[in-house]
Amino acid sequence: MCEPATLTALSIGATVLAGGVQAYGQRQQAKYESEVAQQNAKIADMQAENAKQIGSIEEERQRARVRQMIATQRVSFAANNVDAATGTAAEVLGDTAGYGFADAAMIRSNALREAWGFKVDASNERSRAKSARYNGRIGALGTLLTTGAQATGQFANYRASNPRT
């Protein structure tokens, strides 16, 4: 059978080892969570850029549809001997342009708003990554301090119960 001193030393060693392993695990988990959050931030940045590009394309498509509609209206007016530069015909063309280009501006605005939402998501993910790293360091430090206190307590208990060693 082992001596009390040997058992105490083994117990303290096991406590220290377990604390070290736990602290290492906390750091690794924090590193993983941070990397995931950073990757999510990159994806959100790409989604923001994609939203802007799609919005730009859709805006230009809307503008092209408006120009085509105006051209069709002009041809129709001309075919019916209506002067498109005056009166109701001019008002119709003006309304078509105004509403059509307002729709194009709304498409752009919606795309920019969507992109902004993705940028906010990216920022939040970067904050989450930073927080994960910080929490991992603090958690590991707390574990190491607690482990040190436990090991010291075990040693103190041994010394109190074995004053001659």
CSV table of N, CA and C in Angstrom, one decimal:
chain,number,residue,atom,x,y,z
A,1,MET,N,0.8,-1.2,0.0
A,1,MET,CA,0.0,0.0,0.0
A,1,MET,C,0.9,1.2,0.0
A,2,CYS,N,0.4,2.3,-0.6
A,2,CYS,CA,1.2,3.5,-0.8
A,2,CYS,C,1.1,4.3,0.5
A,3,GLU,N,2.2,5.1,0.7
A,3,GLU,CA,2.2,6.0,1.9
A,3,GLU,C,1.3,7.1,1.6
A,4,PRO,N,0.8,7.8,2.7
A,4,PRO,CA,-0.1,8.9,2.6
A,4,PRO,C,0.6,10.1,1.8
A,5,ALA,N,1.9,10.3,1.9
A,5,ALA,CA,2.6,11.3,1.2
A,5,ALA,C,2.5,11.0,-0.3
A,6,THR,N,2.7,9.8,-0.7
A,6,THR,CA,2.7,9.4,-2.1
A,6,THR,C,1.2,9.6,-2.7
A,7,LEU,N,0.3,9.1,-1.9
A,7,LEU,CA,-1.1,9.3,-2.3
A,7,LEU,C,-1.5,10.8,-2.5
A,8,THR,N,-1.0,11.6,-1.5
A,8,THR,CA,-1.3,13.0,-1.6
A,8,THR,C,-0.7,13.6,-2.8
A,9,ALA,N,0.6,13.2,-3.1
A,9,ALA,CA,1.3,13.8,-4.2
A,9,ALA,C,0.6,13.4,-5.5
A,10,LEU,N,0.1,12.1,-5.6
A,10,LEU,CA,-0.6,11.7,-6.8
A,10,LEU,C,-1.9,12.4,-6.9
A,11,SER,N,-2.6,12.6,-5.8
A,11,SER,CA,-3.8,13.4,-5.9
A,11,SER,C,-3.6,14.8,-6.3
A,12,ILE,N,-2.6,15.4,-5.8
A,12,ILE,CA,-2.3,16.8,-6.2
A,12,ILE,C,-1.9,16.8,-7.7
A,13,GLY,N,-1.1,15.9,-8.1
A,13,GLY,CA,-0.7,15.8,-9.5
A,13,GLY,C,-1.9,15.6,-10.4
A,14,ALA,N,-2.8,14.7,-10.0
A,14,ALA,CA,-4.0,14.5,-10.8
A,14,ALA,C,-4.9,15.7,-10.9
A,15,THR,N,-5.0,16.5,-9.8
A,15,THR,CA,-5.8,17.7,-9.8
A,15,THR,C,-5.2,18.7,-10.7
A,16,VAL,N,-3.9,18.9,-10.7
A,16,VAL,CA,-3.2,19.8,-11.5
A,16,VAL,C,-3.3,19.4,-13.0
A,17,LEU,N,-3.1,18.1,-13.3
A,17,LEU,CA,-3.2,17.7,-14.6
A,17,LEU,C,-4.7,17.9,-15.2
A,18,ALA,N,-5.6,17.5,-14.4
A,18,ALA,CA,-7.0,17.7,-14.8
A,18,ALA,C,-7.3,19.2,-15.0
A,19,GLY,N,-6.8,20.0,-14.2
A,19,GLY,CA,-7.0,21.5,-14.4
A,19,GLY,C,-6.4,22.0,-15.7
A,20,GLY,N,-5.2,21.5,-15.9
A,20,GLY,CA,-4.5,21.9,-17.1
A,20,GLY,C,-5.2,21.4,-18.4
A,21,VAL,N,-5.7,20.2,-18.3
A,21,VAL,CA,-6.4,19.6,-19.5
A,21,VAL,C,-7.7,20.4,-19.7
A,22,GLN,N,-8.4,20.7,-18.6
A,22,GLN,CA,-9.7,21.5,-18.7
A,22,GLN,C,-9.4,22.9,-19.3
A,23,ALA,N,-8.3,23.5,-18.8
A,23,ALA,CA,-8.0,24.9,-19.3
A,23,ALA,C,-7.6,24.8,-20.8
A,24,TYR,N,-6.9,23.8,-21.2
A,24,TYR,CA,-6.5,23.6,-22.6
A,24,TYR,C,-7.8,23.4,-23.4
A,25,GLY,N,-8.7,22.6,-22.9
A,25,GLY,CA,-10.0,22.4,-23.6
A,25,GLY,C,-10.8,23.7,-23.8
A,26,GLN,N,-10.8,24.5,-22.7
A,26,GLN,CA,-11.5,25.8,-22.8
A,26,GLN,C,-10.9,26.7,-23.9
A,27,ARG,N,-9.6,26.7,-23.9
A,27,ARG,CA,-8.9,27.5,-24.9
A,27,ARG,C,-9.2,27.0,-26.4
A,28,GLN,N,-9.2,25.7,-26.5
A,28,GLN,CA,-9.4,25.1,-27.8
A,28,GLN,C,-10.9,25.4,-28.3
A,29,GLN,N,-11.8,25.2,-27.4
A,29,GLN,CA,-13.2,25.5,-27.7
A,29,GLN,C,-13.4,26.9,-28.1
A,30,ALA,N,-12.8,27.8,-27.3
A,30,ALA,CA,-12.9,29.3,-27.6
A,30,ALA,C,-12.2,29.6,-29.0
A,31,LYS,N,-11.1,28.9,-29.3
A,31,LYS,CA,-10.5,29.1,-30.6
A,31,LYS,C,-11.4,28.6,-31.7
A,32,TYR,N,-12.0,27.5,-31.5
A,32,TYR,CA,-12.9,27.0,-32.5
A,32,TYR,C,-14.1,27.9,-32.7
A,33,GLU,N,-14.7,28.4,-31.6
A,33,GLU,CA,-15.9,29.3,-31.7
A,33,GLU,C,-15.5,30.6,-32.4
A,34,SER,N,-14.3,31.1,-32.1
A,34,SER,CA,-13.8,32.3,-32.7
A,34,SER,C,-13.6,32.1,-34.2
A,35,GLU,N,-13.1,31.0,-34.6
A,35,GLU,CA,-12.8,30.7,-36.1
A,35,GLU,C,-14.2,30.6,-36.8
A,36,VAL,N,-15.1,29.9,-36.2
A,36,VAL,CA,-16.5,29.8,-36.8
A,36,VAL,C,-17.1,31.2,-37.0
A,37,ALA,N,-17.0,32.0,-35.9
A,37,ALA,CA,-17.6,33.4,-36.0
A,37,ALA,C,-16.9,34.2,-37.1
A,38,GLN,N,-15.6,34.1,-37.2
A,38,GLN,CA,-14.8,34.8,-38.2
A,38,GLN,C,-15.2,34.3,-39.6
A,39,GLN,N,-15.4,33.0,-39.8
A,39,GLN,CA,-15.9,32.5,-41.1
A,39,GLN,C,-17.3,33.0,-41.4
A,40,ASN,N,-18.2,33.1,-40.4
A,40,ASN,CA,-19.5,33.6,-40.6
A,40,ASN,C,-19.5,35.1,-40.9
A,41,ALA,N,-18.5,35.8,-40.4
A,41,ALA,CA,-18.4,37.2,-40.7
A,41,ALA,C,-18.0,37.4,-42.2
A,42,LYS,N,-17.0,36.5,-42.6
A,42,LYS,CA,-16.6,36.6,-44.1
A,42,LYS,C,-17.8,36.3,-45.0
A,43,ILE,N,-18.6,35.3,-44.6
A,43,ILE,CA,-19.8,34.9,-45.4
A,43,ILE,C,-20.8,36.1,-45.5
A,44,ALA,N,-21.0,36.7,-44.3
A,44,ALA,CA,-21.9,37.9,-44.3
A,44,ALA,C,-21.4,39.0,-45.1
A,45,ASP,N,-20.0,39.2,-45.1
A,45,ASP,CA,-19.4,40.3,-46.0
A,45,ASP,C,-19.7,39.9,-47.5
A,46,MET,N,-19.5,38.6,-47.8
A,46,MET,CA,-19.8,38.2,-49.2
A,46,MET,C,-21.3,38.4,-49.6
A,47,GLN,N,-22.1,38.1,-48.6
A,47,GLN,CA,-23.6,38.3,-48.9
A,47,GLN,C,-23.9,39.7,-49.1
A,48,ALA,N,-23.3,40.6,-48.3
A,48,ALA,CA,-23.5,42.1,-48.5
A,48,ALA,C,-23.1,42.5,-49.9
A,49,GLU,N,-21.9,42.1,-50.3
A,49,GLU,CA,-21.4,42.5,-51.6
A,49,GLU,C,-22.3,41.9,-52.7
A,50,ASN,N,-22.8,40.7,-52.5
A,50,ASN,CA,-23.7,40.0,-53.5
A,50,ASN,C,-25.0,40.8,-53.6
A,51,ALA,N,-25.5,41.2,-52.4
A,51,ALA,CA,-26.8,42.0,-52.4
A,51,ALA,C,-26.6,43.3,-53.2
A,52,LYS,N,-25.5,43.9,-53.0
A,52,LYS,CA,-25.3,45.2,-53.7
A,52,LYS,C,-25.2,44.9,-55.2
A,53,GLN,N,-24.5,43.9,-55.6
A,53,GLN,CA,-24.3,43.6,-57.0
A,53,GLN,C,-25.7,43.2,-57.7
A,54,ILE,N,-26.4,42.4,-57.0
A,54,ILE,CA,-27.7,42.0,-57.5
A,54,ILE,C,-28.6,43.2,-57.6
A,55,GLY,N,-28.6,44.1,-56.6
A,55,GLY,CA,-29.4,45.3,-56.6
A,55,GLY,C,-29.0,46.2,-57.7
A,56,SER,N,-27.7,46.3,-58.0
A,56,SER,CA,-27.3,47.1,-59.1
A,56,SER,C,-27.8,46.5,-60.5
A,57,ILE,N,-27.7,45.2,-60.6
A,57,ILE,CA,-28.2,44.6,-61.8
A,57,ILE,C,-29.7,44.8,-62.0
A,58,GLU,N,-30.4,44.5,-60.9
A,58,GLU,CA,-31.9,44.7,-60.9
A,58,GLU,C,-32.3,46.2,-61.2
A,59,GLU,N,-31.6,47.1,-60.6
A,59,GLU,CA,-31.8,48.5,-60.9
A,59,GLU,C,-31.6,48.8,-62.4
A,60,GLU,N,-30.6,48.3,-62.9
A,60,GLU,CA,-30.3,48.6,-64.4
A,60,GLU,C,-31.4,47.9,-65.2
A,61,ARG,N,-31.8,46.7,-64.9
A,61,ARG,CA,-32.9,46.1,-65.6
A,61,ARG,C,-34.2,46.9,-65.6
A,62,GLN,N,-34.5,47.4,-64.4
A,62,GLN,CA,-35.7,48.3,-64.3
A,62,GLN,C,-35.5,49.5,-65.2
A,63,ARG,N,-34.4,50.1,-65.1
A,63,ARG,CA,-34.2,51.3,-66.0
A,63,ARG,C,-34.3,51.0,-67.5
A,64,ALA,N,-33.8,49.8,-67.8
A,64,ALA,CA,-33.9,49.4,-69.2
A,64,ALA,C,-35.4,49.1,-69.6
A,65,ARG,N,-36.2,48.5,-68.7
A,65,ARG,CA,-37.6,48.3,-68.9
A,65,ARG,C,-38.3,49.6,-69.1
A,66,VAL,N,-38.0,50.6,-68.3
A,66,VAL,CA,-38.6,51.9,-68.4
A,66,VAL,C,-38.3,52.6,-69.7
A,67,ARG,N,-37.0,52.5,-70.1
A,67,ARG,CA,-36.6,53.1,-71.4
A,67,ARG,C,-37.4,52.4,-72.5
A,68,GLN,N,-37.5,51.1,-72.4
A,68,GLN,CA,-38.2,50.3,-73.5
A,68,GLN,C,-39.7,50.7,-73.5
A,69,MET,N,-40.3,50.8,-72.3
A,69,MET,CA,-41.7,51.2,-72.2
A,69,MET,C,-41.9,52.6,-72.8
A,70,ILE,N,-41.0,53.5,-72.5
A,70,ILE,CA,-41.1,54.9,-73.0
A,70,ILE,C,-41.0,54.9,-74.6
A,71,ALA,N,-40.1,54.1,-75.0
A,71,ALA,CA,-39.9,54.0,-76.5
A,71,ALA,C,-41.1,53.4,-77.1
A,72,THR,N,-41.7,52.4,-76.5
A,72,THR,CA,-42.9,51.8,-77.1
A,72,THR,C,-44.1,52.8,-77.1
A,73,GLN,N,-44.2,53.6,-76.0
A,73,GLN,CA,-45.2,54.6,-75.9
A,73,GLN,C,-45.0,55.7,-77.0
A,74,ARG,N,-43.8,56.1,-77.2
A,74,ARG,CA,-43.5,57.1,-78.3
A,74,ARG,C,-43.9,56.6,-79.6
A,75,VAL,N,-43.5,55.3,-79.9
A,75,VAL,CA,-43.9,54.7,-81.2
A,75,VAL,C,-45.4,54.7,-81.3
A,76,SER,N,-46.1,54.3,-80.3
A,76,SER,CA,-47.5,54.2,-80.3
A,76,SER,C,-48.1,55.6,-80.6
A,77,PHE,N,-47.6,56.6,-79.9
A,77,PHE,CA,-48.1,58.0,-80.1
A,77,PHE,C,-47.8,58.4,-81.5
A,78,ALA,N,-46.7,58.1,-82.0
A,78,ALA,CA,-46.3,58.5,-83.4
A,78,ALA,C,-47.2,57.8,-84.4
A,79,ALA,N,-47.5,56.6,-84.2
A,79,ALA,CA,-48.3,55.8,-85.1
A,79,ALA,C,-49.7,56.4,-85.1
A,80,ASN,N,-50.2,57.0,-84.1
A,80,ASN,CA,-51.5,57.6,-84.0
A,80,ASN,C,-51.5,59.1,-84.2
A,81,ASN,N,-50.4,59.6,-84.8
A,81,ASN,CA,-50.2,61.1,-85.1
A,81,ASN,C,-50.4,61.9,-83.8
A,82,VAL,N,-49.9,61.5,-82.7
A,82,VAL,CA,-50.0,62.3,-81.5
A,82,VAL,C,-48.6,62.8,-81.2
A,83,ASP,N,-48.5,64.1,-80.9
A,83,ASP,CA,-47.2,64.7,-80.6
A,83,ASP,C,-46.9,64.4,-79.1
A,84,ALA,N,-45.8,63.6,-79.0
A,84,ALA,CA,-45.4,63.1,-77.7
A,84,ALA,C,-44.8,64.2,-76.8
A,85,ALA,N,-44.4,65.3,-77.4
A,85,ALA,CA,-43.8,66.4,-76.7
A,85,ALA,C,-44.7,67.3,-76.0
A,86,THR,N,-46.0,67.2,-76.2
A,86,THR,CA,-47.0,68.1,-75.6
A,86,THR,C,-48.2,67.4,-75.0
A,87,GLY,N,-48.9,68.0,-74.2
A,87,GLY,CA,-50.2,67.6,-73.7
A,87,GLY,C,-50.1,66.3,-72.9
A,88,THR,N,-51.2,65.5,-73.0
A,88,THR,CA,-51.4,64.3,-72.3
A,88,THR,C,-50.3,63.3,-72.6
A,89,ALA,N,-49.9,63.2,-73.8
A,89,ALA,CA,-48.8,62.3,-74.2
A,89,ALA,C,-47.5,62.6,-73.5
A,90,ALA,N,-47.2,63.8,-73.4
A,90,ALA,CA,-46.0,64.2,-72.6
A,90,ALA,C,-46.1,63.9,-71.2
A,91,GLU,N,-47.3,64.1,-70.6
A,91,GLU,CA,-47.6,63.7,-69.2
A,91,GLU,C,-47.4,62.2,-69.0
A,92,VAL,N,-48.0,61.4,-69.9
A,92,VAL,CA,-47.9,59.9,-69.8
A,92,VAL,C,-46.4,59.5,-69.9
A,93,LEU,N,-45.6,60.1,-70.8
A,93,LEU,CA,-44.2,59.7,-70.9
A,93,LEU,C,-43.5,60.2,-69.6
A,94,GLY,N,-43.8,61.3,-69.1
A,94,GLY,CA,-43.2,61.8,-67.9
A,94,GLY,C,-43.6,60.9,-66.7
A,95,ASP,N,-44.8,60.5,-66.6
A,95,ASP,CA,-45.2,59.6,-65.5
A,95,ASP,C,-44.5,58.3,-65.6
A,96,THR,N,-44.5,57.8,-66.8
A,96,THR,CA,-43.8,56.5,-67.0
A,96,THR,C,-42.3,56.6,-66.5
A,97,ALA,N,-41.7,57.6,-66.9
A,97,ALA,CA,-40.3,57.8,-66.5
A,97,ALA,C,-40.2,58.0,-65.0
A,98,GLY,N,-41.0,58.9,-64.5
A,98,GLY,CA,-40.9,59.2,-63.1
A,98,GLY,C,-41.2,58.0,-62.2
A,99,TYR,N,-42.3,57.2,-62.5
A,99,TYR,CA,-42.6,56.1,-61.6
A,99,TYR,C,-41.6,54.9,-61.9
A,100,GLY,N,-41.2,54.8,-63.1
A,100,GLY,CA,-40.2,53.7,-63.5
A,100,GLY,C,-38.9,53.9,-62.8
A,101,PHE,N,-38.4,55.1,-62.9
A,101,PHE,CA,-37.1,55.4,-62.3
A,101,PHE,C,-37.2,55.5,-60.8
A,102,ALA,N,-38.3,55.8,-60.3
A,102,ALA,CA,-38.5,55.8,-58.8
A,102,ALA,C,-38.4,54.3,-58.3
A,103,ASP,N,-39.0,53.4,-59.1
A,103,ASP,CA,-38.9,52.0,-58.8
A,103,ASP,C,-37.5,51.5,-58.8
A,104,ALA,N,-36.7,52.0,-59.8
A,104,ALA,CA,-35.3,51.7,-59.9
A,104,ALA,C,-34.6,52.1,-58.7
A,105,ALA,N,-34.9,53.4,-58.2
A,105,ALA,CA,-34.2,53.9,-57.0
A,105,ALA,C,-34.6,53.1,-55.8
A,106,MET,N,-35.8,52.6,-55.7
A,106,MET,CA,-36.3,51.8,-54.6
A,106,MET,C,-35.6,50.4,-54.6
A,107,ILE,N,-35.4,49.9,-55.8
A,107,ILE,CA,-34.6,48.6,-55.9
A,107,ILE,C,-33.2,48.8,-55.4
A,108,ARG,N,-32.6,49.9,-55.7
A,108,ARG,CA,-31.2,50.2,-55.2
A,108,ARG,C,-31.2,50.4,-53.7
A,109,SER,N,-32.2,51.1,-53.2
A,109,SER,CA,-32.3,51.4,-51.8
A,109,SER,C,-32.5,50.1,-51.0
A,110,ASN,N,-33.4,49.2,-51.5
A,110,ASN,CA,-33.6,47.9,-50.9
A,110,ASN,C,-32.4,47.1,-50.8
A,111,ALA,N,-31.7,47.1,-51.9
A,111,ALA,CA,-30.4,46.3,-52.0
A,111,ALA,C,-29.4,46.8,-51.0
A,112,LEU,N,-29.3,48.1,-50.9
A,112,LEU,CA,-28.3,48.7,-50.0
A,112,LEU,C,-28.7,48.4,-48.5
A,113,ARG,N,-30.0,48.4,-48.3
A,113,ARG,CA,-30.5,48.1,-46.9
A,113,ARG,C,-30.2,46.6,-46.6
A,114,GLU,N,-30.4,45.8,-47.6
A,114,GLU,CA,-30.1,44.3,-47.4
A,114,GLU,C,-28.6,44.2,-47.1
A,115,ALA,N,-27.8,44.8,-47.9
A,115,ALA,CA,-26.4,44.7,-47.7
A,115,ALA,C,-26.0,45.3,-46.4
A,116,TRP,N,-26.6,46.3,-45.9
A,116,TRP,CA,-26.3,46.9,-44.6
A,116,TRP,C,-26.6,45.9,-43.5
A,117,GLY,N,-27.7,45.1,-43.7
A,117,GLY,CA,-28.1,44.1,-42.7
A,117,GLY,C,-27.0,43.0,-42.6
A,118,PHE,N,-26.5,42.6,-43.8
A,118,PHE,CA,-25.4,41.6,-43.8
A,118,PHE,C,-24.1,42.2,-43.1
A,119,LYS,N,-23.8,43.5,-43.4
A,119,LYS,CA,-22.7,44.1,-42.7
A,119,LYS,C,-22.8,44.1,-41.2
A,120,VAL,N,-24.0,44.4,-40.8
A,120,VAL,CA,-24.3,44.3,-39.3
A,120,VAL,C,-24.1,42.9,-38.8
A,121,ASP,N,-24.5,41.9,-39.5
A,121,ASP,CA,-24.3,40.5,-39.1
A,121,ASP,C,-22.8,40.2,-39.1
A,122,ALA,N,-22.1,40.7,-40.1
A,122,ALA,CA,-20.6,40.5,-40.1
A,122,ALA,C,-20.0,41.1,-38.9
A,123,SER,N,-20.4,42.3,-38.5
A,123,SER,CA,-19.8,43.0,-37.4
A,123,SER,C,-20.2,42.2,-36.1
A,124,ASN,N,-21.4,41.8,-36.0
A,124,ASN,CA,-21.8,41.0,-34.8
A,124,ASN,C,-21.0,39.7,-34.7
A,125,GLU,N,-20.7,39.1,-35.8
A,125,GLU,CA,-19.9,37.8,-35.8
A,125,GLU,C,-18.5,38.1,-35.4
A,126,ARG,N,-17.9,39.2,-35.8
A,126,ARG,CA,-16.5,39.6,-35.4
A,126,ARG,C,-16.5,39.9,-33.9
A,127,SER,N,-17.5,40.5,-33.4
A,127,SER,CA,-17.6,40.7,-32.0
A,127,SER,C,-17.7,39.4,-31.2
A,128,ARG,N,-18.5,38.5,-31.8
A,128,ARG,CA,-18.7,37.2,-31.2
A,128,ARG,C,-17.3,36.4,-31.1
A,129,ALA,N,-16.6,36.6,-32.2
A,129,ALA,CA,-15.2,35.9,-32.3
A,129,ALA,C,-14.3,36.5,-31.2
A,130,LYS,N,-14.3,37.8,-31.1
A,130,LYS,CA,-13.5,38.4,-30.1
A,130,LYS,C,-13.9,38.0,-28.7
A,131,SER,N,-15.2,38.0,-28.4
A,131,SER,CA,-15.7,37.6,-27.1
A,131,SER,C,-15.4,36.1,-26.8
A,132,ALA,N,-15.4,35.3,-27.8
A,132,ALA,CA,-15.1,33.8,-27.6
A,132,ALA,C,-13.6,33.7,-27.2
A,133,ARG,N,-12.8,34.5,-27.9
A,133,ARG,CA,-11.3,34.4,-27.5
A,133,ARG,C,-11.1,34.9,-26.1
A,134,TYR,N,-11.8,36.0,-25.7
A,134,TYR,CA,-11.6,36.6,-24.4
A,134,TYR,C,-12.2,35.6,-23.3
A,135,ASN,N,-13.4,35.1,-23.6
A,135,ASN,CA,-14.0,34.2,-22.6
A,135,ASN,C,-13.1,32.9,-22.5
A,136,GLY,N,-12.5,32.5,-23.5
A,136,GLY,CA,-11.7,31.3,-23.5
A,136,GLY,C,-10.5,31.5,-22.6
A,137,ARG,N,-9.8,32.7,-22.7
A,137,ARG,CA,-8.7,33.1,-21.9
A,137,ARG,C,-9.1,33.2,-20.4
A,138,ILE,N,-10.2,33.9,-20.2
A,138,ILE,CA,-10.7,34.1,-18.8
A,138,ILE,C,-11.1,32.7,-18.2
A,139,GLY,N,-11.8,31.9,-19.0
A,139,GLY,CA,-12.2,30.6,-18.4
A,139,GLY,C,-11.0,29.7,-18.1
A,140,ALA,N,-10.0,29.7,-19.0
A,140,ALA,CA,-8.8,28.9,-18.7
A,140,ALA,C,-8.0,29.4,-17.5
A,141,LEU,N,-7.9,30.8,-17.4
A,141,LEU,CA,-7.2,31.3,-16.3
A,141,LEU,C,-8.0,31.0,-15.0
A,142,GLY,N,-9.3,31.1,-15.0
A,142,GLY,CA,-10.1,30.7,-13.8
A,142,GLY,C,-9.9,29.3,-13.5
A,143,THR,N,-9.9,28.4,-14.4
A,143,THR,CA,-9.7,27.0,-14.2
A,143,THR,C,-8.3,26.8,-13.6
A,144,LEU,N,-7.3,27.4,-14.1
A,144,LEU,CA,-5.9,27.2,-13.6
A,144,LEU,C,-5.8,27.8,-12.1
A,145,LEU,N,-6.5,28.9,-11.9
A,145,LEU,CA,-6.4,29.5,-10.5
A,145,LEU,C,-7.2,28.5,-9.5
A,146,THR,N,-8.3,28.1,-10.0
A,146,THR,CA,-9.1,27.1,-9.1
A,146,THR,C,-8.3,25.9,-8.9
A,147,THR,N,-7.7,25.4,-9.9
A,147,THR,CA,-6.8,24.2,-9.8
A,147,THR,C,-5.7,24.4,-8.8
A,148,GLY,N,-5.1,25.5,-8.9
A,148,GLY,CA,-4.0,25.9,-8.0
A,148,GLY,C,-4.5,25.9,-6.5
A,149,ALA,N,-5.6,26.5,-6.4
A,149,ALA,CA,-6.2,26.6,-5.0
A,149,ALA,C,-6.6,25.2,-4.5
A,150,GLN,N,-7.1,24.4,-5.4
A,150,GLN,CA,-7.5,23.0,-4.9
A,150,GLN,C,-6.2,22.2,-4.5
A,151,ALA,N,-5.2,22.4,-5.4
A,151,ALA,CA,-3.9,21.6,-5.1
A,151,ALA,C,-3.3,22.1,-3.8
A,152,THR,N,-3.4,23.4,-3.6
A,152,THR,CA,-2.8,24.0,-2.3
A,152,THR,C,-3.6,23.5,-1.1
A,153,GLY,N,-5.0,23.5,-1.3
A,153,GLY,CA,-5.8,23.0,-0.2
A,153,GLY,C,-5.5,21.5,0.1
A,154,GLN,N,-5.3,20.7,-0.9
A,154,GLN,CA,-5.0,19.3,-0.7
A,154,GLN,C,-3.7,19.2,0.1
A,155,PHE,N,-2.7,20.0,-0.3
A,155,PHE,CA,-1.4,19.9,0.3
A,155,PHE,C,-1.5,20.4,1.8
A,156,ALA,N,-2.3,21.5,2.0
A,156,ALA,CA,-2.5,22.0,3.3
A,156,ALA,C,-3.2,20.9,4.2
A,157,ASN,N,-4.2,20.2,3.7
A,157,ASN,CA,-4.9,19.2,4.4
A,157,ASN,C,-3.9,18.1,4.8
A,158,TYR,N,-3.1,17.7,3.9
A,158,TYR,CA,-2.1,16.7,4.1
A,158,TYR,C,-1.2,17.1,5.3
A,159,ARG,N,-0.7,18.3,5.2
A,159,ARG,CA,0.3,18.8,6.2
A,159,ARG,C,-0.4,18.9,7.5
A,160,ALA,N,-1.7,19.3,7.5
A,160,ALA,CA,-2.4,19.4,8.8
A,160,ALA,C,-2.6,18.0,9.5
A,161,SER,N,-2.8,17.0,8.6
A,161,SER,CA,-3.1,15.7,9.2
A,161,SER,C,-1.8,14.9,9.4
A,162,ASN,N,-0.7,15.4,8.9
A,162,ASN,CA,0.6,14.8,9.1
A,162,ASN,C,1.7,15.8,9.4
A,163,PRO,N,1.7,16.3,10.6
A,163,PRO,CA,2.5,17.4,11.0
A,163,PRO,C,4.0,17.1,11.0
A,164,ARG,N,4.4,15.9,11.1
A,164,ARG,CA,5.8,15.5,11.2
A,164,ARG,C,6.5,15.2,9.9
A,165,THR,N,5.8,15.3,8.8
A,165,THR,CA,6.5,15.0,7.5
A,165,THR,C,7.0,16.2,6.8
